[in-house]
Amino acid sequence: MNLPTITADLISGFSCLSGRPGIPGLHGKPGAPGRDGRDGREGIQGKRGPRGFQGSPGSQGCPGSPGRDGQPGARGPQGLKGDTGPKGDKGDRGPRGLSSHSNWKECSWKNIDDDKDNGLIKDCVFHKKYSHTILHVYWNGALRIYGCNSCCKRWFFTFNGGECQSPNAIDGIVYMWKGRGHKDLYRVRHIEGHCDKIHKGKVRVGFMLGNCKGYGNADANTGWNSVSRLFIEEVPRPQK
């Protein structure tokens, strides 16, 4: 007899009630750990989060080293005019000055052609207004020496017959090394200077001719074929 067939027939011929559930079985033993998986792909960058709250102030740091000077800035606009200051004390009285008009004189002569070898050539009378001023003088004209070797002549100014003593004499020389047998050489020359300590009033200014110290006489000529000038001017005292 075939068992499966009988069982099937019996089941088909009868209706039976369901039985109670059985008792749960025990848990099985844990399985062995699996192998590490492969690294995943880099994810897409997420959106920027909102700004966080401001943190509390930190402690004060150490002072830094001084910085370098900056470049000069542009010139600023002109400031407002300040208040007028108080009137100052009265100053000391200054020295006496000259008049508003200068005091000068020029004497001139055409073609003096004076062959004198020594003595007065020309003079010019001047009226000095003040005692504390100084006289400024100059001579402009032709001078020459002739027919001599190693010879020298001296032209100089005098004031009322005497040479200037303060600060020094006002003079000029003409020297010739070899002139014997040569032609005349006339040259326009200029002699100029200042003389101090001359009284006020009438002053006779002379232009004189003489020998150089250490040299003998020589043939001289003053003012040939030209205009000669003697200029006199009263001027203030110089700065110290």
PDB file of C-alpha atoms in Angstrom, residues 3-88:
ATOM      1  CA  LEU A   3       1.469   5.691   2.146  1.00  0.00           C
ATOM      2  CA  PRO A   4       1.408   9.119   0.536  1.00  0.00           C
ATOM      3  CA  THR A   5      -1.700   8.170  -1.376  1.00  0.00           C
ATOM      4  CA  ILE A   6      -3.548   7.015   1.723  1.00  0.00           C
ATOM      5  CA  THR A   7      -2.715  10.143   3.580  1.00  0.00           C
ATOM      6  CA  ALA A   8      -3.971  12.267   0.791  1.00  0.00           C
ATOM      7  CA  ASP A   9      -7.198  10.411   0.638  1.00  0.00           C
ATOM      8  CA  LEU A  10      -7.749  10.638   4.350  1.00  0.00           C
ATOM      9  CA  ILE A  11      -7.104  14.370   4.332  1.00  0.00           C
ATOM     10  CA  SER A  12      -9.509  14.844   1.486  1.00  0.00           C
ATOM     11  CA  GLY A  13     -12.214  12.844   3.215  1.00  0.00           C
ATOM     12  CA  PHE A  14     -12.101  14.562   6.594  1.00  0.00           C
ATOM     13  CA  SER A  15     -12.102  18.128   7.864  1.00  0.00           C
ATOM     14  CA  CYS A  16      -9.731  18.816  10.785  1.00  0.00           C
ATOM     15  CA  LEU A  17      -9.075  21.681  13.252  1.00  0.00           C
ATOM     16  CA  SER A  18      -5.847  23.781  13.250  1.00  0.00           C
ATOM     17  CA  GLY A  19      -3.283  23.017  15.938  1.00  0.00           C
ATOM     18  CA  ARG A  20      -1.548  25.572  18.377  1.00  0.00           C
ATOM     19  CA  PRO A  21       1.596  27.276  17.268  1.00  0.00           C
ATOM     20  CA  GLY A  22       4.759  25.579  18.304  1.00  0.00           C
ATOM     21  CA  ILE A  23       7.391  26.990  20.629  1.00  0.00           C
ATOM     22  CA  PRO A  24       9.824  29.380  18.869  1.00  0.00           C
ATOM     23  CA  GLY A  25      13.182  27.876  18.085  1.00  0.00           C
ATOM     24  CA  LEU A  26      16.483  29.089  19.529  1.00  0.00           C
ATOM     25  CA  HIS A  27      18.540  31.862  17.777  1.00  0.00           C
ATOM     26  CA  GLY A  28      21.164  30.629  15.466  1.00  0.00           C
ATOM     27  CA  LYS A  29      24.866  31.382  15.961  1.00  0.00           C
ATOM     28  CA  PRO A  30      26.160  34.661  14.475  1.00  0.00           C
ATOM     29  CA  GLY A  31      27.633  34.269  11.052  1.00  0.00           C
ATOM     30  CA  ALA A  32      31.228  35.004  10.211  1.00  0.00           C
ATOM     31  CA  PRO A  33      32.077  38.782   9.523  1.00  0.00           C
ATOM     32  CA  GLY A  34      31.707  39.737   5.918  1.00  0.00           C
ATOM     33  CA  ARG A  35      34.568  41.314   3.852  1.00  0.00           C
ATOM     34  CA  ASP A  36      35.049  45.114   3.774  1.00  0.00           C
ATOM     35  CA  GLY A  37      33.107  46.789   1.069  1.00  0.00           C
ATOM     36  CA  ARG A  38      34.741  49.041  -1.615  1.00  0.00           C
ATOM     37  CA  ASP A  39      35.179  52.796  -1.069  1.00  0.00           C
ATOM     38  CA  GLY A  40      32.199  54.709  -2.218  1.00  0.00           C
ATOM     39  CA  ARG A  41      32.340  57.653  -4.660  1.00  0.00           C
ATOM     40  CA  GLU A  42      32.878  61.237  -3.325  1.00  0.00           C
ATOM     41  CA  GLY A  43      29.566  62.846  -2.615  1.00  0.00           C
ATOM     42  CA  ILE A  44      28.337  66.138  -4.024  1.00  0.00           C
ATOM     43  CA  GLN A  45      29.273  69.280  -1.963  1.00  0.00           C
ATOM     44  CA  GLY A  46      26.401  70.352   0.178  1.00  0.00           C
ATOM     45  CA  LYS A  47      24.920  73.827   0.341  1.00  0.00           C
ATOM     46  CA  ARG A  48      26.641  76.535   2.455  1.00  0.00           C
ATOM     47  CA  GLY A  49      25.149  76.650   5.871  1.00  0.00           C
ATOM     48  CA  PRO A  50      23.849  79.851   7.522  1.00  0.00           C
ATOM     49  CA  ARG A  51      26.291  82.274   9.227  1.00  0.00           C
ATOM     50  CA  GLY A  52      26.907  81.398  12.831  1.00  0.00           C
ATOM     51  CA  PHE A  53      26.572  83.707  15.815  1.00  0.00           C
ATOM     52  CA  GLN A  54      29.408  86.229  16.500  1.00  0.00           C
ATOM     53  CA  GLY A  55      31.882  84.957  19.004  1.00  0.00           C
ATOM     54  CA  SER A  56      33.000  86.825  22.128  1.00  0.00           C
ATOM     55  CA  PRO A  57      35.978  89.280  21.741  1.00  0.00           C
ATOM     56  CA  GLY A  58      39.420  87.785  22.239  1.00  0.00           C
ATOM     57  CA  SER A  59      42.078  89.117  24.608  1.00  0.00           C
ATOM     58  CA  GLN A  60      44.132  92.187  23.524  1.00  0.00           C
ATOM     59  CA  GLY A  61      47.297  91.334  21.630  1.00  0.00           C
ATOM     60  CA  CYS A  62      50.813  92.807  22.101  1.00  0.00           C
ATOM     61  CA  PRO A  63      51.549  96.239  20.488  1.00  0.00           C
ATOM     62  CA  GLY A  64      53.003  96.013  16.994  1.00  0.00           C
ATOM     63  CA  SER A  65      56.235  97.702  15.871  1.00  0.00           C
ATOM     64  CA  PRO A  66      55.945 101.351  14.591  1.00  0.00           C
ATOM     65  CA  GLY A  67      55.124 101.607  10.912  1.00  0.00           C
ATOM     66  CA  ARG A  68      57.177 103.576   8.349  1.00  0.00           C
ATOM     67  CA  ASP A  69      56.443 107.225   7.639  1.00  0.00           C
ATOM     68  CA  GLY A  70      53.953 107.718   4.871  1.00  0.00           C
ATOM     69  CA  GLN A  71      54.420 109.976   1.861  1.00  0.00           C
ATOM     70  CA  PRO A  72      53.649 113.701   2.329  1.00  0.00           C
ATOM     71  CA  GLY A  73      50.023 114.429   1.726  1.00  0.00           C
ATOM     72  CA  ALA A  74      48.633 116.979  -0.673  1.00  0.00           C
ATOM     73  CA  ARG A  75      48.712 120.609   0.412  1.00  0.00           C
ATOM     74  CA  GLY A  76      45.536 121.531   2.216  1.00  0.00           C
ATOM     75  CA  PRO A  77      43.430 124.602   1.527  1.00  0.00           C
ATOM     76  CA  GLN A  78      44.409 127.932   3.044  1.00  0.00           C
ATOM     77  CA  GLY A  79      43.104 128.339   6.545  1.00  0.00           C
ATOM     78  CA  LEU A  80      40.986 131.150   7.849  1.00  0.00           C
ATOM     79  CA  LYS A  81      42.638 134.446   8.684  1.00  0.00           C
ATOM     80  CA  GLY A  82      43.518 134.674  12.349  1.00  0.00           C
ATOM     81  CA  ASP A  83      42.618 137.461  14.695  1.00  0.00           C
ATOM     82  CA  THR A  84      44.756 140.575  14.704  1.00  0.00           C
ATOM     83  CA  GLY A  85      47.398 140.417  17.410  1.00  0.00           C
ATOM     84  CA  PRO A  86      47.989 143.098  20.013  1.00  0.00           C
ATOM     85  CA  LYS A  87      50.076 146.123  19.115  1.00  0.00           C
ATOM     86  CA  GLY A  88      53.767 145.641  19.912  1.00  0.00           C
TER      87      GLY A  88
END
